[in-house]
PDB file of N, CA and C in Angstrom:
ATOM      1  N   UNK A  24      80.442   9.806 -10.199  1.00 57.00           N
ATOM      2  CA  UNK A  24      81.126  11.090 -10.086  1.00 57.00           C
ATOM      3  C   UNK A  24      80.653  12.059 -11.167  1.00 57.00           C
ATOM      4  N   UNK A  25      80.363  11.307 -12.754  1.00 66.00           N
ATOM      5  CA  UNK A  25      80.160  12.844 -13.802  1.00 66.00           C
ATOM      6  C   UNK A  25      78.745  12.522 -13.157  1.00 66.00           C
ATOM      7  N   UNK A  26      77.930  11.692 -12.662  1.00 67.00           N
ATOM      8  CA  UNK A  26      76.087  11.865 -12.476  1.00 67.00           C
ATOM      9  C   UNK A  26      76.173  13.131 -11.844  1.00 67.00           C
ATOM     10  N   UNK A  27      77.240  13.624 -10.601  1.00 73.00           N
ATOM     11  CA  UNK A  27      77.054  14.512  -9.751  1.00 73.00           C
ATOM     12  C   UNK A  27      76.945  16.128 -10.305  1.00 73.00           C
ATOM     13  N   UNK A  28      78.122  16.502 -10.825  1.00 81.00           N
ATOM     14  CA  UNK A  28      78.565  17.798 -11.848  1.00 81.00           C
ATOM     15  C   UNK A  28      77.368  17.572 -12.991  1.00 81.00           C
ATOM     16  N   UNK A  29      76.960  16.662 -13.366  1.00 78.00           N
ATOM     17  CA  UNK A  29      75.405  17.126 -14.342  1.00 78.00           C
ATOM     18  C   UNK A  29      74.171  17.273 -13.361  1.00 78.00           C
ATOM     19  N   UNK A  30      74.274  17.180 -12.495  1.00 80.00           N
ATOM     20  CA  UNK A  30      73.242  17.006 -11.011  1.00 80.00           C
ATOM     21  C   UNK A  30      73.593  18.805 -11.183  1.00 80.00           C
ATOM     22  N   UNK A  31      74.596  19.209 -10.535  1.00 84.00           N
ATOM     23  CA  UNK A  31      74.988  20.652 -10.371  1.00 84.00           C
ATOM     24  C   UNK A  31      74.756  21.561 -11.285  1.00 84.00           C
ATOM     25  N   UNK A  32      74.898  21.030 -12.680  1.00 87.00           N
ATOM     26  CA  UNK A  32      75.049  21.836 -14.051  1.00 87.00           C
ATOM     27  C   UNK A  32      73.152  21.731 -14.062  1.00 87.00           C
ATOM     28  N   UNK A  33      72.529  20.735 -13.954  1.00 85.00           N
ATOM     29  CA  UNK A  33      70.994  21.151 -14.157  1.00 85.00           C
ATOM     30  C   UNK A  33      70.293  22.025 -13.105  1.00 85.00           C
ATOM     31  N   UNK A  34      70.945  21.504 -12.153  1.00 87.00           N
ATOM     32  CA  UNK A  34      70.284  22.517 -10.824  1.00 87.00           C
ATOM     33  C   UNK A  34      70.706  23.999 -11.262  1.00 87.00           C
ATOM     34  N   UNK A  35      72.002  24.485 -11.330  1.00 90.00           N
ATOM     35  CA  UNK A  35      72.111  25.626 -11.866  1.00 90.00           C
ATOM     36  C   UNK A  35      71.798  26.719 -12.908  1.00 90.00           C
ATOM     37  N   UNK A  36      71.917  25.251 -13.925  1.00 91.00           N
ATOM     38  CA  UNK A  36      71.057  25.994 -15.271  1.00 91.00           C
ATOM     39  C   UNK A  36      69.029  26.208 -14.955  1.00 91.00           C
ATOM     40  N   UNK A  37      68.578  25.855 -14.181  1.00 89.00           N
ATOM     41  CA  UNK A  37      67.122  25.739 -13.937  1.00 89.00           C
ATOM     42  C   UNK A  37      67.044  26.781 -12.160  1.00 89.00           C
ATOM     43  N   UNK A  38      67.916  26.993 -11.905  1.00 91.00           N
ATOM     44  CA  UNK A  38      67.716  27.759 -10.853  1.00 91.00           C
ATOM     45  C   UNK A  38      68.215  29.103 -10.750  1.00 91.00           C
ATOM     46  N   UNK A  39      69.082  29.196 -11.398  1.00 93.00           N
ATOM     47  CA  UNK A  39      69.127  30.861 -11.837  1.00 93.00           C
ATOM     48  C   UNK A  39      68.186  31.357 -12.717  1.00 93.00           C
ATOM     49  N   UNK A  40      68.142  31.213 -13.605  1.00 93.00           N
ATOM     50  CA  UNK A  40      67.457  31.783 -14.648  1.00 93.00           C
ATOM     51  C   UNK A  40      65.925  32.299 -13.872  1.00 93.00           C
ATOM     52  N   UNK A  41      65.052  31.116 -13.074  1.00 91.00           N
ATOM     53  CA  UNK A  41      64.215  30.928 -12.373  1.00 91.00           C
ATOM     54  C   UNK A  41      64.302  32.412 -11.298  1.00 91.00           C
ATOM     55  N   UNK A  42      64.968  32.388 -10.803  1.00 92.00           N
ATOM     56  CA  UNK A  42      65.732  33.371 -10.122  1.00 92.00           C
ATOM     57  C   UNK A  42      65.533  34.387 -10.448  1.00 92.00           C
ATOM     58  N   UNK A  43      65.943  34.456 -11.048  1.00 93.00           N
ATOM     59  CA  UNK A  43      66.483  36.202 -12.107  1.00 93.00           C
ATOM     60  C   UNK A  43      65.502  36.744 -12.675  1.00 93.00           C
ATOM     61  N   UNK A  44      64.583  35.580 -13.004  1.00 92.00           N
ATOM     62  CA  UNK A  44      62.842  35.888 -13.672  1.00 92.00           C
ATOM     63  C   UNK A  44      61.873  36.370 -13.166  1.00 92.00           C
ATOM     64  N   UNK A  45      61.873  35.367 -11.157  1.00 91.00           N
ATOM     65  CA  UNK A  45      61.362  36.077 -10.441  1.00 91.00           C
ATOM     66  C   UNK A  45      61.602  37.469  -9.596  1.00 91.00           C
ATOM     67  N   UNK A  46      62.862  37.464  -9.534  1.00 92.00           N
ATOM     68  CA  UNK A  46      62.729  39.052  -8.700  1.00 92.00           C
ATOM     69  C   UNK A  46      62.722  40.401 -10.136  1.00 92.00           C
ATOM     70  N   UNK A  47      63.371  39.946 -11.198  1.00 93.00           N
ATOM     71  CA  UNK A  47      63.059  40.953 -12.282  1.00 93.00           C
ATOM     72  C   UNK A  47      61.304  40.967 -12.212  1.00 93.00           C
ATOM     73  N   UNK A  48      60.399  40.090 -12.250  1.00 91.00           N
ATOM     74  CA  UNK A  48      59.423  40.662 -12.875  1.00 91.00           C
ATOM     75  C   UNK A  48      58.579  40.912 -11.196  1.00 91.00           C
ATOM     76  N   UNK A  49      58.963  40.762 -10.299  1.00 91.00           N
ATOM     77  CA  UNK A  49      58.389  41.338  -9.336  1.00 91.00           C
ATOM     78  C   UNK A  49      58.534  42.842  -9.056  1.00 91.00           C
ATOM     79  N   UNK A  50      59.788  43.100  -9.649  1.00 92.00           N
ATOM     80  CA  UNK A  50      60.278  44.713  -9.688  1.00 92.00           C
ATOM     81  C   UNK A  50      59.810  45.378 -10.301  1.00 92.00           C
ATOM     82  N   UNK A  51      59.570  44.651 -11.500  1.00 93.00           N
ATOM     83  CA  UNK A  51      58.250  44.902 -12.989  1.00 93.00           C
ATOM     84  C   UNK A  51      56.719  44.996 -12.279  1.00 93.00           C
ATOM     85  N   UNK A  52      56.487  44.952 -11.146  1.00 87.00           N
ATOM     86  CA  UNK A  52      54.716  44.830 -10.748  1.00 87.00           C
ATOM     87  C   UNK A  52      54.352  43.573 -11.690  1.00 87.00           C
ATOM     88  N   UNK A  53      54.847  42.734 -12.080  1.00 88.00           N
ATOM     89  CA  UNK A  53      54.141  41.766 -13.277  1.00 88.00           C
ATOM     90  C   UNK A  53      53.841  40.546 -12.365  1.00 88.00           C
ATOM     91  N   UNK A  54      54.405  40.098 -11.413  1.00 90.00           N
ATOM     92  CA  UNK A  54      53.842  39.142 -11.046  1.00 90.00           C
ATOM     93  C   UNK A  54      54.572  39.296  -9.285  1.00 90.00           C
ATOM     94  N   UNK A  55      53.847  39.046  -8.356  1.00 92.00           N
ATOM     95  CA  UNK A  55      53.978  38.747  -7.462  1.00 92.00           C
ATOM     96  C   UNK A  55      55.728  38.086  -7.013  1.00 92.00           C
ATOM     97  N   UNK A  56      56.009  38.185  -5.495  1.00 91.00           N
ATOM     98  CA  UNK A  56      57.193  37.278  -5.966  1.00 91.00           C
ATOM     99  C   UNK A  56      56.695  36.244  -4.888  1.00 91.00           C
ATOM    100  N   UNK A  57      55.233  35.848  -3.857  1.00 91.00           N
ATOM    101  CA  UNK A  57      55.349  35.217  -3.299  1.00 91.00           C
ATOM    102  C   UNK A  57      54.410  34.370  -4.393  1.00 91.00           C
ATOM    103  N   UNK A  58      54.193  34.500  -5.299  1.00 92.00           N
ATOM    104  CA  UNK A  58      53.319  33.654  -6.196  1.00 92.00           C
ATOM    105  C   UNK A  58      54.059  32.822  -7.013  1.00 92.00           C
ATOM    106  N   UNK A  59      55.164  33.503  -6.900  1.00 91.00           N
ATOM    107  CA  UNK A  59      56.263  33.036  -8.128  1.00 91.00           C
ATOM    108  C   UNK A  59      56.936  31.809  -7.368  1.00 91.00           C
ATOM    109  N   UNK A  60      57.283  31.948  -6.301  1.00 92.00           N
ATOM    110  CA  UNK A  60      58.011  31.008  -5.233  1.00 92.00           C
ATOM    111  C   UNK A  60      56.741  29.845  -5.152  1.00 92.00           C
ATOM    112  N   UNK A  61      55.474  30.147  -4.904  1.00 93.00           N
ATOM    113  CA  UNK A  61      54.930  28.987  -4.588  1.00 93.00           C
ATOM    114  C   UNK A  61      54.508  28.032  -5.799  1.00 93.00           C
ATOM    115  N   UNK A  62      54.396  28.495  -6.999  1.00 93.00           N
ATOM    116  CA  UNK A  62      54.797  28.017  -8.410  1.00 93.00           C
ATOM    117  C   UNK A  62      55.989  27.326  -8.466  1.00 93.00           C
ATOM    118  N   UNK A  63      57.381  27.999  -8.398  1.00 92.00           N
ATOM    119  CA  UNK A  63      57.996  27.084  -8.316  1.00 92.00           C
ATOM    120  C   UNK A  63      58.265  26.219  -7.405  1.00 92.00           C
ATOM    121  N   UNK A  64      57.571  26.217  -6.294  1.00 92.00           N
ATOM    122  CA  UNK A  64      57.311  24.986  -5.318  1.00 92.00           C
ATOM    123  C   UNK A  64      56.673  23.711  -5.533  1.00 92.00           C
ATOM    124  N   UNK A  65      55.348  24.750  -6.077  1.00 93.00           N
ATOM    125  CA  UNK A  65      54.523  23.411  -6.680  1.00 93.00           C
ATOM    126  C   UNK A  65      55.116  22.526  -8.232  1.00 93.00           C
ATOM    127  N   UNK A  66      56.114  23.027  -8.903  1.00 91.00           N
ATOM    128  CA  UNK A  66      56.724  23.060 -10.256  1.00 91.00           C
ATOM    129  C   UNK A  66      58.000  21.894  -9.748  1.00 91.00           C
ATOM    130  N   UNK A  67      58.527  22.376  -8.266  1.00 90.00           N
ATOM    131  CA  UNK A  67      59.549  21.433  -8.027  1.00 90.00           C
ATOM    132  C   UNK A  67      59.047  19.676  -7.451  1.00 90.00           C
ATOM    133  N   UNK A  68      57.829  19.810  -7.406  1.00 91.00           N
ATOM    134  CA  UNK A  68      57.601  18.271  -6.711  1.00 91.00           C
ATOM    135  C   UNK A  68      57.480  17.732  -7.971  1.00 91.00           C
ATOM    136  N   UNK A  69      57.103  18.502  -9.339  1.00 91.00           N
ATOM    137  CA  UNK A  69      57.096  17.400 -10.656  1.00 91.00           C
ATOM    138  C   UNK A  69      58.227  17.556 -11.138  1.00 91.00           C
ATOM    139  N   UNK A  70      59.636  17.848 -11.128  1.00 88.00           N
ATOM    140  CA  UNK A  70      60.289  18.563 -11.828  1.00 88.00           C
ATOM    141  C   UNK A  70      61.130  16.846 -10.534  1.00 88.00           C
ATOM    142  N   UNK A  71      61.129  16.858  -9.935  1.00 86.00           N
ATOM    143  CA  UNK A  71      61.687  15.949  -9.014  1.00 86.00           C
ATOM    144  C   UNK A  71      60.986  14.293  -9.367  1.00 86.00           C
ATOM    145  N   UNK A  72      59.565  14.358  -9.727  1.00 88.00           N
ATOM    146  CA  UNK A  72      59.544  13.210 -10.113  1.00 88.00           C
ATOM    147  C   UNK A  72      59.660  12.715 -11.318  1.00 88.00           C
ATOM    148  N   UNK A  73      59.703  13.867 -12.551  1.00 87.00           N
ATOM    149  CA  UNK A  73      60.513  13.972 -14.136  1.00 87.00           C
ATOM    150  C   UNK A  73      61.711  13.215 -13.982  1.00 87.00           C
ATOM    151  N   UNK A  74      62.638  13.998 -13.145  1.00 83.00           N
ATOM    152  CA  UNK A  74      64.020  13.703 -12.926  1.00 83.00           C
ATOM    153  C   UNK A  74      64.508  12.222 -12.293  1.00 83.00           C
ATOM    154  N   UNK A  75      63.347  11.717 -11.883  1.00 82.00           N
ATOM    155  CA  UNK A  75      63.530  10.237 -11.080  1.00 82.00           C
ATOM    156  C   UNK A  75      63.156   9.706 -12.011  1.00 82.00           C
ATOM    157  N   UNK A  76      61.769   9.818 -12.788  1.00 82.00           N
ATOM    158  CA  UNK A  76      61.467   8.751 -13.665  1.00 82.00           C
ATOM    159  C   UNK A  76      62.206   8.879 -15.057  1.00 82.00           C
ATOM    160  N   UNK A  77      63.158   9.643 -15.139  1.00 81.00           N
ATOM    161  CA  UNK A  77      64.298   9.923 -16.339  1.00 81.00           C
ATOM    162  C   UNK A  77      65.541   8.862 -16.038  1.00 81.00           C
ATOM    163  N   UNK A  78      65.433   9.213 -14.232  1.00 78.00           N
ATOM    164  CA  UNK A  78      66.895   8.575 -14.275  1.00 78.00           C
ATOM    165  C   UNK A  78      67.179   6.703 -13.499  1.00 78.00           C
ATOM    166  N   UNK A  79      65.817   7.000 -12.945  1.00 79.00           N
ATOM    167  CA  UNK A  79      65.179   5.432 -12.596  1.00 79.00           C
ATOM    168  C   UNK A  79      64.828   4.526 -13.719  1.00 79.00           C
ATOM    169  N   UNK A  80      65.328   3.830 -14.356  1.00 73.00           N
ATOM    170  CA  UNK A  80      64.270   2.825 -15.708  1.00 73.00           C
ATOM    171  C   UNK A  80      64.238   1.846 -14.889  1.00 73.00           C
ATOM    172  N   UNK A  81      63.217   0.923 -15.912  1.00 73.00           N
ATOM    173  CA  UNK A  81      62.661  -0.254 -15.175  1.00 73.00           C
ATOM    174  C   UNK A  81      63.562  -1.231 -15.045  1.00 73.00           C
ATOM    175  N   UNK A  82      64.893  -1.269 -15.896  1.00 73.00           N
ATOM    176  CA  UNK A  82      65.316  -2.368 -15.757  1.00 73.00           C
ATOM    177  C   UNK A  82      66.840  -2.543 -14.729  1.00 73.00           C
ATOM    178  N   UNK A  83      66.994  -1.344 -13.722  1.00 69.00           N
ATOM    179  CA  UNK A  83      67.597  -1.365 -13.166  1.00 69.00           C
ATOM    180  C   UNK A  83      67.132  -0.662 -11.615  1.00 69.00           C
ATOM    181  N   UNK A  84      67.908  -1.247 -10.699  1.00 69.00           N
ATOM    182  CA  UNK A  84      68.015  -0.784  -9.433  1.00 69.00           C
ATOM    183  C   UNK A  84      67.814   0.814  -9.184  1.00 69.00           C
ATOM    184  N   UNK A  85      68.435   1.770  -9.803  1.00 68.00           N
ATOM    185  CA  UNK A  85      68.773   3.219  -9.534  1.00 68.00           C
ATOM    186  C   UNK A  85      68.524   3.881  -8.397  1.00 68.00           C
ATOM    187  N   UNK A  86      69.268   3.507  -7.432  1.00 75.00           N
ATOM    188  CA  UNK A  86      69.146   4.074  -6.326  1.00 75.00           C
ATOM    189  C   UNK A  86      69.813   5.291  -6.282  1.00 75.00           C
ATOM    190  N   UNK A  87      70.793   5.826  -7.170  1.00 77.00           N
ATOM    191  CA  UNK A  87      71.532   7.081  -7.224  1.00 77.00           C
ATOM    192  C   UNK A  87      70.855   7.776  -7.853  1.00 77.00           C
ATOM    193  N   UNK A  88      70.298   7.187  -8.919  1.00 77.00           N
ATOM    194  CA  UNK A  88      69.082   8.492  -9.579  1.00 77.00           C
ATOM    195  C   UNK A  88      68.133   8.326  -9.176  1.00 77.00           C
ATOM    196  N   UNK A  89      67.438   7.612  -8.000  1.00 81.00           N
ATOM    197  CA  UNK A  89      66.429   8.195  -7.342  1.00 81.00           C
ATOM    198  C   UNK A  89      66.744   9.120  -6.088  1.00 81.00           C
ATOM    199  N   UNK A  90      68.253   9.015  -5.467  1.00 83.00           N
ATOM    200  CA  UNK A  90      68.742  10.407  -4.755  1.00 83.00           C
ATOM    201  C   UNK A  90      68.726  11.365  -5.260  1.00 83.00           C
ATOM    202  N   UNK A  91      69.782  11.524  -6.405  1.00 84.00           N
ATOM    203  CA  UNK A  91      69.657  12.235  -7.471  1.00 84.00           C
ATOM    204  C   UNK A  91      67.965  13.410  -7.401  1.00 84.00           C
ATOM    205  N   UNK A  92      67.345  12.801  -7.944  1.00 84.00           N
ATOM    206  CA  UNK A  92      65.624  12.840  -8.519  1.00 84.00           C
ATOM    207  C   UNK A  92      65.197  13.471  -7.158  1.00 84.00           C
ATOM    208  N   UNK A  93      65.233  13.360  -6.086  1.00 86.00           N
ATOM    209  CA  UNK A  93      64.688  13.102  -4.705  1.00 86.00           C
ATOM    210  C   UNK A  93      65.587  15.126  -3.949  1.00 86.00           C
ATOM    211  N   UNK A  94      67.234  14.956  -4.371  1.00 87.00           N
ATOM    212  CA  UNK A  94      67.720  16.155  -4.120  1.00 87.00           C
ATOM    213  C   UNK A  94      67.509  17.181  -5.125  1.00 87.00           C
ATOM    214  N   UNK A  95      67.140  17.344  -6.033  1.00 88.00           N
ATOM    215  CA  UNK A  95      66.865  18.152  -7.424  1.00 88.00           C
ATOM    216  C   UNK A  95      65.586  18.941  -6.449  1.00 88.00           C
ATOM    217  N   UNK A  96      64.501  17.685  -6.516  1.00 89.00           N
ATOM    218  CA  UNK A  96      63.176  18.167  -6.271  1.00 89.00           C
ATOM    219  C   UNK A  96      62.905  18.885  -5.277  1.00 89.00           C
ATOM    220  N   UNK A  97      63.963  18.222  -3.928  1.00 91.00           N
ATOM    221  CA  UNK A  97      63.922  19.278  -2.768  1.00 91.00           C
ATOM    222  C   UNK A  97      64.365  20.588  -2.775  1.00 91.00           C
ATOM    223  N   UNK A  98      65.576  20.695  -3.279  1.00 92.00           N
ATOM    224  CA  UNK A  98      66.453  22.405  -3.281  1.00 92.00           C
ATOM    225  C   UNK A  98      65.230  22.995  -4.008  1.00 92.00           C
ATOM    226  N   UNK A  99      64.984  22.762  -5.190  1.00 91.00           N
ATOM    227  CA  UNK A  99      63.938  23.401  -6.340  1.00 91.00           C
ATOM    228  C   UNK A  99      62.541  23.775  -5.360  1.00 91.00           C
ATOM    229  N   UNK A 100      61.941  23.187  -4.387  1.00 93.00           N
ATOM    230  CA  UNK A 100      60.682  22.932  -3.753  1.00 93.00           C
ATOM    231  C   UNK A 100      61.385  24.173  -2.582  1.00 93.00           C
ATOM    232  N   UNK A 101      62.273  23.861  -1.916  1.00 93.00           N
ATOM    233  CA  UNK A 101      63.408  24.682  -0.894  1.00 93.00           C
ATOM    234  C   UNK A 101      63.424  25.724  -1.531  1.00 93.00           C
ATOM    235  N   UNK A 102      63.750  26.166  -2.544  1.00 93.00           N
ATOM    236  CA  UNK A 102      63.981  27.683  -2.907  1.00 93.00           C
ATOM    237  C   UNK A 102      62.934  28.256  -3.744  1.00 93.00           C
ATOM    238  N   UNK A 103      61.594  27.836  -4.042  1.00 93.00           N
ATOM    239  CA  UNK A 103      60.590  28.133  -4.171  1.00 93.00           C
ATOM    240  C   UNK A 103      59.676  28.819  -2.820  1.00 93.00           C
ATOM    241  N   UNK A 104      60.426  27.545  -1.793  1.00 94.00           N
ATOM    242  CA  UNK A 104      59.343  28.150  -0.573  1.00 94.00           C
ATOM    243  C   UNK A 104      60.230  29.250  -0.016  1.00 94.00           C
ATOM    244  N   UNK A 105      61.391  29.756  -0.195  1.00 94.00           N
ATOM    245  CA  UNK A 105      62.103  30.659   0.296  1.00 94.00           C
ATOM    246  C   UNK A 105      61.492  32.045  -0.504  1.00 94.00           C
ATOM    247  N   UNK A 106      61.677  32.463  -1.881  1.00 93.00           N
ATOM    248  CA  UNK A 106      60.894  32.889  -2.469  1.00 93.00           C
ATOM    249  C   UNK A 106      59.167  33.287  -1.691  1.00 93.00           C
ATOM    250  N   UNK A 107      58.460  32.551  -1.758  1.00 95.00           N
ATOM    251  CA  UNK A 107      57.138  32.281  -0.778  1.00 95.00           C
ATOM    252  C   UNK A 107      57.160  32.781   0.596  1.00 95.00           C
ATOM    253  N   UNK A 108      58.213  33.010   1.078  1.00 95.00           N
ATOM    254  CA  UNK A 108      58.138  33.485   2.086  1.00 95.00           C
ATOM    255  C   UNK A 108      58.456  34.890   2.520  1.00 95.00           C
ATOM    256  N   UNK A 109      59.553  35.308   1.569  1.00 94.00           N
ATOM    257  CA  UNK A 109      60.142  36.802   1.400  1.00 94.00           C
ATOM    258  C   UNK A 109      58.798  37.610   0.787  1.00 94.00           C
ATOM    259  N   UNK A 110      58.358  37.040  -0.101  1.00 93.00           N
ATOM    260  CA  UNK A 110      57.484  37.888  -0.608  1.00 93.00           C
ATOM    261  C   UNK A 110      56.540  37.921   0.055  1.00 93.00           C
ATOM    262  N   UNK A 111      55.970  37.136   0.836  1.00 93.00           N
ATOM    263  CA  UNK A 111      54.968  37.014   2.024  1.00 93.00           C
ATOM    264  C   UNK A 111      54.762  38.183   2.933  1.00 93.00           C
ATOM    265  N   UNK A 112      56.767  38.226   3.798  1.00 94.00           N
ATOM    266  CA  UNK A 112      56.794  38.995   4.229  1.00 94.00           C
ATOM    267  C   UNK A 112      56.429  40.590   3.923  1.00 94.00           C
ATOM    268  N   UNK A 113      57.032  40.030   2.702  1.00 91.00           N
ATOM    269  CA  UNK A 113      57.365  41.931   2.116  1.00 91.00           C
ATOM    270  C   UNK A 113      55.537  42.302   1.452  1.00 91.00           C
ATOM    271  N   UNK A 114      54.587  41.440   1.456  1.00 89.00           N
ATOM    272  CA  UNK A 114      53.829  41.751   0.939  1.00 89.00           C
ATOM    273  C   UNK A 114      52.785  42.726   2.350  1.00 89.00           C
ATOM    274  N   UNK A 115      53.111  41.740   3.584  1.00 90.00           N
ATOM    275  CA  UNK A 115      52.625  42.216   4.890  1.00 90.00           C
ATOM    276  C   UNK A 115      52.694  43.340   4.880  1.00 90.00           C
ATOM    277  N   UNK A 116      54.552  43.666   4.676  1.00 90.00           N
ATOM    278  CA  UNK A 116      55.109  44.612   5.517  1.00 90.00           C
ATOM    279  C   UNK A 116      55.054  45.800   4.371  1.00 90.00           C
ATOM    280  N   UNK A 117      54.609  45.900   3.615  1.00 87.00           N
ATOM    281  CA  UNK A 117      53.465  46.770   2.740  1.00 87.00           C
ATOM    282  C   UNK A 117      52.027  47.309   3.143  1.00 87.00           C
ATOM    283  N   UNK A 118      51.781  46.521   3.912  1.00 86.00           N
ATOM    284  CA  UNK A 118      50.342  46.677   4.379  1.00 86.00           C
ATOM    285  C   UNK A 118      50.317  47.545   5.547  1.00 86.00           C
ATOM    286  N   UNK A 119      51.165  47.273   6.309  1.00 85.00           N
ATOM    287  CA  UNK A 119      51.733  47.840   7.640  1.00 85.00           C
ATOM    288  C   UNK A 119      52.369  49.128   6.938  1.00 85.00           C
ATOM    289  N   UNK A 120      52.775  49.346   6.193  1.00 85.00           N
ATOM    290  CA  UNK A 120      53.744  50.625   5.812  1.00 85.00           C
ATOM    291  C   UNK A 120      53.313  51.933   5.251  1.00 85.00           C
ATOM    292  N   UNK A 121      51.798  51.240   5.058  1.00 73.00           N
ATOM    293  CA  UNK A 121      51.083  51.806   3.615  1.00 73.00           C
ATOM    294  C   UNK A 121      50.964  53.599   4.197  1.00 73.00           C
ATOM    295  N   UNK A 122      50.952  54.387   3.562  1.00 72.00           N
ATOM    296  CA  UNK A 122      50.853  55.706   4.177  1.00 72.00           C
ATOM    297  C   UNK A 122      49.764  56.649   3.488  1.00 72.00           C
ATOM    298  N   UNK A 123      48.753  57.491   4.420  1.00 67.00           N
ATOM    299  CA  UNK A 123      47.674  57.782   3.566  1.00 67.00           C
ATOM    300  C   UNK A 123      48.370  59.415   2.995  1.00 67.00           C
ATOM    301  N   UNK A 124      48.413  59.309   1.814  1.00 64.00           N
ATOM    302  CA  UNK A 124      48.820  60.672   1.497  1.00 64.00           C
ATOM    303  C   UNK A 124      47.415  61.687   0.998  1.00 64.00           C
ATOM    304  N   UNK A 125      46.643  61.468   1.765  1.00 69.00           N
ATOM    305  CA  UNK A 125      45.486  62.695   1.198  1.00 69.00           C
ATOM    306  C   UNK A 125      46.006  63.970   1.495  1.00 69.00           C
ATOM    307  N   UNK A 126      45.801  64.843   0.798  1.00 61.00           N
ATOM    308  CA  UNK A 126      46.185  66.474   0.738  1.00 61.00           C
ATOM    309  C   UNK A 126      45.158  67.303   1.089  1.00 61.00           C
TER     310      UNK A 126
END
């Protein structure tokens, strides 16, 4: 039961901030936001096997911290590719929008 609420408290503390970093500095022109999403995509498949091999040791079974380890990595990988995809869109639908203002 407390494995779960520190499950929640890390996901939260590592997914906002993440968050807040990427659409601030996409608003900033500083970095892309479909670049940022696929970073933290690629960031969540190690960040998932950190979290397993933290909570898996050798000398026990851990089948809850390899769920644990296994749901971290997905939401994190999940809301990276969500990210990856908005900005995808919005990067298109820039292209399509673009307007020639010659005078």
């Amino acid at each position: 039961m407390a494995y779960d609420v520190l499950m929640w408290l890390f996901l939260a503390a590592l997914l906002i901030p993440a968050n807040i970093y990427a659409i601030k500095w996409h608003r900033s022109g500083n970095f892309p936001l479909w670049a940022s999403g696929l970073l933290l995509a690629i960031l969540g498949v190690g960040l998932g096997f950190a979290v397993g091999g933290i909570l898996v040791g050798p000398s026990n079974a851990g089948q809850g911290g390899a769920i644990m380890a296994a749901f971290v990595g997905l939401v994190t990988v999940g809301n990276g590719l969500i990210h990856f995809f908005i900005g995808l869109i919005m990067a298109i639908g820039k292209l399509f929008t673009k307007k020639d203002t010659k005078v």
